[in-house]
Coordinates of C-alpha atoms and ligand atoms in Angstrom, one line a residue:
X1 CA 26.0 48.7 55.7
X2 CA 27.8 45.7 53.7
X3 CA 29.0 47.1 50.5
X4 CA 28.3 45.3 47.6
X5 CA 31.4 46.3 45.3
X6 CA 31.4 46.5 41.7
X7 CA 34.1 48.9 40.7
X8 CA 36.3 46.9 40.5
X9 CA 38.2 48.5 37.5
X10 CA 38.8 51.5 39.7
X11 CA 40.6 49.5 42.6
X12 CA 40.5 45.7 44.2
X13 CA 40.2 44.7 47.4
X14 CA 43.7 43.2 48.7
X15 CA 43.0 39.6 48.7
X16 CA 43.8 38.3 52.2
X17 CA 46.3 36.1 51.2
X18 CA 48.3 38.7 49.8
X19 CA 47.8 40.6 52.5
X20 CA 49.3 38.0 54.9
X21 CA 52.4 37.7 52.7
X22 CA 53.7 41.0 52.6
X23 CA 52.8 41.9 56.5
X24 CA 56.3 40.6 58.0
X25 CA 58.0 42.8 55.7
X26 CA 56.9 46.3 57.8
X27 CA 57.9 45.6 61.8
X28 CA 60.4 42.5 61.3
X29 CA 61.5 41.6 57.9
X30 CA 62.4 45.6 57.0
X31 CA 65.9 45.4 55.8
X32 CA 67.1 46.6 52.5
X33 CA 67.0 44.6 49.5
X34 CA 70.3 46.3 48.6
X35 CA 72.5 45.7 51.8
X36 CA 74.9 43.3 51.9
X37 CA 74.0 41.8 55.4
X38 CA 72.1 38.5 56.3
X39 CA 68.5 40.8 56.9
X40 CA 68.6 42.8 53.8
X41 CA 69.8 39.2 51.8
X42 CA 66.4 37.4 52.9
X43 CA 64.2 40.4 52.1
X44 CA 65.9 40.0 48.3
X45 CA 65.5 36.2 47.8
X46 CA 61.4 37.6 48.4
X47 CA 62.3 40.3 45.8
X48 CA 63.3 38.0 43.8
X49 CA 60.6 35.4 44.1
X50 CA 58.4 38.4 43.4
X51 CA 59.8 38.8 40.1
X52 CA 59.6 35.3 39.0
X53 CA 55.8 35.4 39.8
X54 CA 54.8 38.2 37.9
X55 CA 56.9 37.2 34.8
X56 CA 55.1 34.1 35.3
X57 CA 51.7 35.7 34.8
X58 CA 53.2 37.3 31.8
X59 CA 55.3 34.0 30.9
X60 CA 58.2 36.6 30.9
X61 CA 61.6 36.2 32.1
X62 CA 61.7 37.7 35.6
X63 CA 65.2 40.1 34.5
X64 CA 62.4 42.2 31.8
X65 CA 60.4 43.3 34.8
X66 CA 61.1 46.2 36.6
X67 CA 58.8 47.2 39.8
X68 CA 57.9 51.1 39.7
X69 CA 55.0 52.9 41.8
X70 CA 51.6 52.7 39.8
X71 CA 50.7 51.8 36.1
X72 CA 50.5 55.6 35.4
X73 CA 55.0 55.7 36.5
X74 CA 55.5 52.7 34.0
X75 CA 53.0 54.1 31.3
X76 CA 55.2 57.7 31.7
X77 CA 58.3 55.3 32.0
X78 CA 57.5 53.9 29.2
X79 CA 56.7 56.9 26.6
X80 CA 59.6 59.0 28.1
X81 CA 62.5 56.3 27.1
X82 CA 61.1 56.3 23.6
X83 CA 61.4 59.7 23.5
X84 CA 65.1 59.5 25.3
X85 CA 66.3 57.0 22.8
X86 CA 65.3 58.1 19.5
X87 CA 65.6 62.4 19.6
X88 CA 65.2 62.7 16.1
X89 CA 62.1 60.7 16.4
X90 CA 58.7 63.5 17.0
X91 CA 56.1 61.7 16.5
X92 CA 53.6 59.6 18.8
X93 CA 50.6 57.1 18.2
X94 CA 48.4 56.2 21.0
X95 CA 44.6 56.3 21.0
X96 CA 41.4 58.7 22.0
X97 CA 40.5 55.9 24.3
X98 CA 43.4 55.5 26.8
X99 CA 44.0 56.5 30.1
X100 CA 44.8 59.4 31.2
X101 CA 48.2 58.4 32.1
X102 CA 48.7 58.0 28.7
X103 CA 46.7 60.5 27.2
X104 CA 47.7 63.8 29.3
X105 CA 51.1 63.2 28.7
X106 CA 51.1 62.5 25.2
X107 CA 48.8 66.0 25.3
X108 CA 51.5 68.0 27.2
X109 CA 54.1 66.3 24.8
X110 CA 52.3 67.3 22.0
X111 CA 52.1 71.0 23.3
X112 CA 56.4 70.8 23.4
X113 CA 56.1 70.2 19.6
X114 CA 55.8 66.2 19.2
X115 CA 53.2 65.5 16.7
X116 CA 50.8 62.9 18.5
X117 CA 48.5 60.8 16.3
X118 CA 45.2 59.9 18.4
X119 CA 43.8 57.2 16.6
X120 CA 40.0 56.9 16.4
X121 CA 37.8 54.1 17.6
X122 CA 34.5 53.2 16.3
X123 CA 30.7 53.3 17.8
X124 CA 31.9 49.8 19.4
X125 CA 35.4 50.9 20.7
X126 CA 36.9 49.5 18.5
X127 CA 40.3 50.4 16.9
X128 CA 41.0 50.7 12.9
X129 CA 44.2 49.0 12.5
X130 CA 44.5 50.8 8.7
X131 CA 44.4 54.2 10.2
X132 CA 47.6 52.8 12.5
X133 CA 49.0 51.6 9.4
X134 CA 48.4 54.7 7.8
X135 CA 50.0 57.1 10.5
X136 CA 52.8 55.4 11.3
X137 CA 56.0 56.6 9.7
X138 CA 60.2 56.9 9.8
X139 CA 59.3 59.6 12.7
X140 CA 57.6 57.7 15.4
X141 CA 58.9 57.0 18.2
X142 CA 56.7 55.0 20.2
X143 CA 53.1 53.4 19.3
X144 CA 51.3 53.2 23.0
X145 CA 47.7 51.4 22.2
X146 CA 46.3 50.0 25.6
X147 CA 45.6 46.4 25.6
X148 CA 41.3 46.5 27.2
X149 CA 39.6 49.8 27.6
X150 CA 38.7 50.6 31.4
X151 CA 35.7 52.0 31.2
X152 CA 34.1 49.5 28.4
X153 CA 36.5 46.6 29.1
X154 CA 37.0 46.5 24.7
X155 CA 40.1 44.7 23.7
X156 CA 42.4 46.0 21.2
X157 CA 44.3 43.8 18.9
X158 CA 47.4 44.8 20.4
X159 CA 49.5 42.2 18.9
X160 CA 48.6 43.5 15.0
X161 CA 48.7 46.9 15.8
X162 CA 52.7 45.7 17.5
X163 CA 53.8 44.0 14.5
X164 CA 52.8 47.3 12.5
X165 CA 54.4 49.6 14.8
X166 CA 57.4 47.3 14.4
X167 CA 57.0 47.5 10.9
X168 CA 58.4 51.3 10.5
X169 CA 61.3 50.6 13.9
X170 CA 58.9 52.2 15.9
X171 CA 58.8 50.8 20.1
X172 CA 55.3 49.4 20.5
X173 CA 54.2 49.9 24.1
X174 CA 51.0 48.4 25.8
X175 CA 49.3 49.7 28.8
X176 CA 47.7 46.4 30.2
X177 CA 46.4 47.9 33.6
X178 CA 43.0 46.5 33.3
X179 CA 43.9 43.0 30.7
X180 CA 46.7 41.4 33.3
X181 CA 45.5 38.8 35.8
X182 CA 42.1 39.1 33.6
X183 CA 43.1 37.7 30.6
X184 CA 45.6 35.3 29.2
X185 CA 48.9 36.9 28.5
X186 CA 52.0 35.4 27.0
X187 CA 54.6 38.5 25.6
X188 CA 57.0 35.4 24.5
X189 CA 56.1 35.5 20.9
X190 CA 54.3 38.7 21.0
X191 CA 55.3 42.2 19.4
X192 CA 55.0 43.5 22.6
X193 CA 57.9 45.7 23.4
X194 CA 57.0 47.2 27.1
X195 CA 53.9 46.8 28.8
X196 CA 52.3 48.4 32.1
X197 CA 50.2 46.7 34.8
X198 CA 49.2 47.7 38.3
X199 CA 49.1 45.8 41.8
X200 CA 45.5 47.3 42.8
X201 CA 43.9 46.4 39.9
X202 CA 44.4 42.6 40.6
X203 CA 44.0 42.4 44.5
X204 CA 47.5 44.1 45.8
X205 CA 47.7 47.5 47.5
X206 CA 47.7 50.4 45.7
X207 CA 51.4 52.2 45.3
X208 CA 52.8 49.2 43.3
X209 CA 53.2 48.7 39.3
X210 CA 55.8 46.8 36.9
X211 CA 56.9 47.8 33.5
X212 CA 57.7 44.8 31.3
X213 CA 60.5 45.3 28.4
X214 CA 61.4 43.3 26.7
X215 CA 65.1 41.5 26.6
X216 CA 67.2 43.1 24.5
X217 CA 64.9 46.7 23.8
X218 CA 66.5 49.9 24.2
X219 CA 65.6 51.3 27.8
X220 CA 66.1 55.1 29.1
X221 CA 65.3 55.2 32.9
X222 CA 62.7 58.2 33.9
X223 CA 64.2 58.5 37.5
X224 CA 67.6 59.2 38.0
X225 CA 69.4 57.8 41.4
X226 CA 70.4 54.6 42.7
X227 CA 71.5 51.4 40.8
X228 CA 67.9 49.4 42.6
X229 CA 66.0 47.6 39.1
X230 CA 69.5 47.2 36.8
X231 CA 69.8 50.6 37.2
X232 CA 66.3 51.1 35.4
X233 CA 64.4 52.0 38.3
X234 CA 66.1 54.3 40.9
X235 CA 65.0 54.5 44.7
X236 CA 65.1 52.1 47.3
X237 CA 62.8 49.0 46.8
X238 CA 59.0 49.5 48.1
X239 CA 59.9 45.6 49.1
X240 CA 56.4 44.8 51.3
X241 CA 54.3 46.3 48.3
X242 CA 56.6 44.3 45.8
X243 CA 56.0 40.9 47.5
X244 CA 52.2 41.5 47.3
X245 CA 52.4 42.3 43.7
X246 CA 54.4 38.5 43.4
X247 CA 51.6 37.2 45.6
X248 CA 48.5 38.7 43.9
X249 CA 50.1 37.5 40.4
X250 CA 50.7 34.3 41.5
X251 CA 47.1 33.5 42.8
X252 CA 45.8 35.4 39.2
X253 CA 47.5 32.8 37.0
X254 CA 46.2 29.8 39.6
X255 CA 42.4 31.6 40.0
X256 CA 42.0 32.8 36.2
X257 CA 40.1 30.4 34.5
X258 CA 37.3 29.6 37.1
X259 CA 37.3 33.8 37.9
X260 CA 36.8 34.7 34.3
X261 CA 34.2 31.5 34.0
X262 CA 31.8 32.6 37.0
X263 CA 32.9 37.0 37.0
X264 CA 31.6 36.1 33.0
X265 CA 28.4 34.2 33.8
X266 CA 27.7 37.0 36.7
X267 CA 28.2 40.2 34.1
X268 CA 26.3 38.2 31.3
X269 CA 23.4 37.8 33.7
X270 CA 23.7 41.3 34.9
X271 CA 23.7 42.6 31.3
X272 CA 20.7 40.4 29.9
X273 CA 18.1 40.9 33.0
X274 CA 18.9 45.3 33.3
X275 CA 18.5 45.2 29.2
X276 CA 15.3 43.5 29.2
X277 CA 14.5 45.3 32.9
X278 CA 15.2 49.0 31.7
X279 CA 13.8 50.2 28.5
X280 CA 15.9 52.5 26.0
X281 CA 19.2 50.7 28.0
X282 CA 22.3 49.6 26.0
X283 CA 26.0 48.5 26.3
X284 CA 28.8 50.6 25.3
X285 CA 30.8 48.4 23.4
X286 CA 28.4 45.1 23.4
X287 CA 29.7 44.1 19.9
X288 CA 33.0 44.5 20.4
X289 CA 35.2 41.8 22.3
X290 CA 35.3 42.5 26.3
X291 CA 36.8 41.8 29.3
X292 CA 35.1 39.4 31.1
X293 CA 34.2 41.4 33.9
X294 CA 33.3 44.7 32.8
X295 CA 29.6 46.2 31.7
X296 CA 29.0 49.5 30.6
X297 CA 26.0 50.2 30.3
X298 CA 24.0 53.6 29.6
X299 CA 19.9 54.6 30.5
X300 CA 18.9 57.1 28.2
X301 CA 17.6 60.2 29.9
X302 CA 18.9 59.6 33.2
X303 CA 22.1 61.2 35.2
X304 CA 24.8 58.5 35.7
X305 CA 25.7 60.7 39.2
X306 CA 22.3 60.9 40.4
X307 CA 22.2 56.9 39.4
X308 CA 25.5 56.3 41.6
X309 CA 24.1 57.7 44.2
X310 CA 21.0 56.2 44.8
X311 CA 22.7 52.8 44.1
X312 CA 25.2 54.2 46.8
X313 CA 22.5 54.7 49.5
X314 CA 21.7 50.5 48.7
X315 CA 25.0 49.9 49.4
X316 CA 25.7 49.3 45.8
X317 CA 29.3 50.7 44.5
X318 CA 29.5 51.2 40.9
X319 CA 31.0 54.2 38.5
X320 CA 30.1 56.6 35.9
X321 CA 32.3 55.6 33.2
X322 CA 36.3 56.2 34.7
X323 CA 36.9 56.8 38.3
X324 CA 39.3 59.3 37.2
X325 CA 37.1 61.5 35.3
X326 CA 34.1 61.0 37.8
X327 CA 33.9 64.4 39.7
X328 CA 33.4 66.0 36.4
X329 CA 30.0 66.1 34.8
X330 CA 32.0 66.5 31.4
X331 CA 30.9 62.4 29.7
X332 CA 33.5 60.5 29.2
X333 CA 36.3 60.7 26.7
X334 CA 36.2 57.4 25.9
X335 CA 32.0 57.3 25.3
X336 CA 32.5 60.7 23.2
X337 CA 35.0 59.2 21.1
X338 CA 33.0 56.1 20.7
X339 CA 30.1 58.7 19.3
X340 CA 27.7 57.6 22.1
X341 CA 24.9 60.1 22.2
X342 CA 25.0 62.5 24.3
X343 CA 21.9 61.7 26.2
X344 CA 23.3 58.0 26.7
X345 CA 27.1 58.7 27.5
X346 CA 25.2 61.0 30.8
X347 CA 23.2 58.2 31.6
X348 CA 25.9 55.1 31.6
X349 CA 27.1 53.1 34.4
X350 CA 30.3 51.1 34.5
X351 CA 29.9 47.7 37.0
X352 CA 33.0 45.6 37.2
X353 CA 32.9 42.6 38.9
X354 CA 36.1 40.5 40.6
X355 CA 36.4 37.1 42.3
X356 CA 35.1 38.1 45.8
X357 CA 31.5 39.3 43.8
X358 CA 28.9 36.6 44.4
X359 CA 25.5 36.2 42.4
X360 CA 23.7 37.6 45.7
X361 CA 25.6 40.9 44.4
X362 CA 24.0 40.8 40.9
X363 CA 20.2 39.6 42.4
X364 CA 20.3 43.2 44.5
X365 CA 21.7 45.1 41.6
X366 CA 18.9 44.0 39.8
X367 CA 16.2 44.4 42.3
X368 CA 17.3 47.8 43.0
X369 CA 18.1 49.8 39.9
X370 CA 14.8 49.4 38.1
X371 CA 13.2 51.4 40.0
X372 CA 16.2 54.1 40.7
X373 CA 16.2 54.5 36.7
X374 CA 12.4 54.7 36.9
X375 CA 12.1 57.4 39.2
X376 CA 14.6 59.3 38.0
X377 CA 13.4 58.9 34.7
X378 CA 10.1 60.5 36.7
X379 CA 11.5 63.5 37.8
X380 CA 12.9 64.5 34.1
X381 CA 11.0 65.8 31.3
X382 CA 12.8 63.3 28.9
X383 CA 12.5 61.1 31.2
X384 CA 8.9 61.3 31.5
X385 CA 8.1 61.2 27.9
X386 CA 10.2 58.1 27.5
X387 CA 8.6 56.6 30.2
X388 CA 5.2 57.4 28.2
X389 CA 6.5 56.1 24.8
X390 CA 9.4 53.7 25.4
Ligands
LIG401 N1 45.9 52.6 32.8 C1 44.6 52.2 32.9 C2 43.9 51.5 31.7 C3 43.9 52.3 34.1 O1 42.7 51.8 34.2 C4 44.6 52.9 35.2 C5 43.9 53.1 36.5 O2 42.7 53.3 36.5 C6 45.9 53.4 35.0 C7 46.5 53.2 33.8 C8 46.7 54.0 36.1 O3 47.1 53.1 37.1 P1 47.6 53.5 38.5 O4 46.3 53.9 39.2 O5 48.2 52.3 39.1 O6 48.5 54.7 38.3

């Protein structure tokens, strides 16, 4: 069966062209960046293109970024040099919404006797820039406020709730796993201090993130070992893996504004015809600004899992909110904090579209999900009764 693949927030599909740019660097290109012969020199000139293209994406200089394993390394990375930097410092801002590589460790941090600040969100997502104002103080350390929501796709205004955090001396820090190669980003005259992104979010393998920081910000390194990164970084380069992340980056900033113009058109059609399809349907986050590609949406009285997989049988790959918390028939942190009801948060689905999705995709989602949500909206007594008086 041909999957038709809208999770696209969990993972990406390695664009072929990426693919084909980091293959010599397994069997014959393998030297190390780091050696000082001819076969370890040419694998760092592709290092070093790498660099340039993802700082390009960013308009960055390609010396403030340094490669590390995944999005969750530089969002730890990130947090943990605050914390290195300023000891006196004990307190931490980040949100109820983030990822859990944020959120767990600000948890555990919090449980060693930092004082963490979760900032709310309303019933849109959306963050309260006063209450930032209002927490932050002499004490904090680091404000970490993600820059789009993964499981609703809601932007923060990441640049006013920077200049705030800069306000008090306080590090701002963005994770930006699910904004980069998505939407426009340009940290030159931002407030941005550090920010994270991740290869397999935007169509490189997983195993390969970046941190951005900014020229001239204090920096702590989380590993300790070798000198690889400017000594910010240790162990020896994943170089193949790097040279994707160059590639994928590259062929982002060339594909963004025809992706985001069609992967737009695709979710808004998606959205409009399930709305008016489904009764008692709604978005999570539908007033607030999105990403592009992202719908979360939630059928009242139905089971997101049993949703999944009846779409899964189809062929049809979506996700119940974060692919991180799916496994767990807890909702969603992120819907719970955003007040959804109970009966909704159960019942929401996350689609997230990318450049290889094709209308075909969206015509079978909506032929076959009607009738999944109406029979399984059969087989409850809620269910039933809606379906009786919608
Ligand atoms: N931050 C956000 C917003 C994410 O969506 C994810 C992954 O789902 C991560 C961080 C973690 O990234 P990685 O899987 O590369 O560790």
């Amino acid at each position: 069966m041909k999957e038709i693949y809208l999770d696209n927030n969990a993972t990406t599909k390695v664009d072929e062209a990426v693919f084909e740019e980091m293959r010599p660097y397994f069997c014959e290109l393998y030297g190390n960046p780091s050696s000082m012969h001819f076969f370890g020199g040419q694998v760092q000139k592709k290092v070093d293109e790498a660099r340039r293209r993802v700082a390009d994406l960013l308009n960055a200089a390609p010396e403030e970024i340094i490669f590390t394993a995944c999005g969750t390394e530089s969002d730890n990375t990130a947090i943990r040099s605050a914390l290195e930097l300023f000891p006196h410092k004990r307190h931490i801002i980040t949100t109820r919404i983030e990822h859990p590589a944020v959120l767990t460790l600000c948890r555990n941090l919090s449980r060693r006797g930092y004082r963490v600040t979760e900032l709310n969100v309303d019933g849109e997502g959306r963050l309260n820039l006063d209450e930032l104002e209002a927490a932050v103080d002499d004490d904090t350390a680091i404000v970490s406020i993600m820059y789009a929501n993964n499981e609703t796709g809601v932007l923060f205004p990441v640049e006013e709730a920077g200049a705030i955090a800069k306000a008090k001396g306080a590090i701002f820090h963005t994770d930006a796993v699910q904004a980069v190669g998505k939407v426009p980003l340009d940290v030159t005259s931002s407030t941005i201090d550090m920010l994270s992104l991740s290869g397999h979010k935007l169509h490189a393998p997983k195993g390969i993130g970046a941190l951005y920081l900014r020229k001239g910000v204090p920096f702590r390194p989380f590993l300790a070992g070798g000198h690889q990164e400017r000594g910010r970084r240790a162990g020896t380069e994943a170089t193949a893996n790097i040279i994707a992340l160059g590639k994928a980056c590259e062929l982002a900033a060339n594909l963004m504004d025809d992706t985001n113009r069609r992967v737009k058109a695709m979710r808004d059609r998606l959205e409009r015809e399930l709305l008016t399809l489904i009764p008692n349907s709604r978005i999570n986050g539908g007033e607030a600004e999105r990403l592009p590609n992202t719908l979360s949406i939630a059928f009242e009285h139905v089971e997101g899992e049993a949703i999944l997989l009846l779409l899964s049988e189809k062929g049809i790959c979506a996700s119940s909110g974060s692919a991180c918390t799916s496994g767990s028939l807890e909702p969603s942190h992120v819907l719970r904090a955003m007040g959804v009801p109970f009966t909704c948060a159960h019942g929401t689905i996350r689609f997230s579209f990318s450049r290889f999705n094709t209308e075909q995709d969206v015509e079978t989602v909506i032929r076959e999900l009607p009738p999944i949500i109406n029979r399984l909206r059969e087989i409850s007594p809620f269910g039933r009764e809606l379906l009786a008086h919608p």
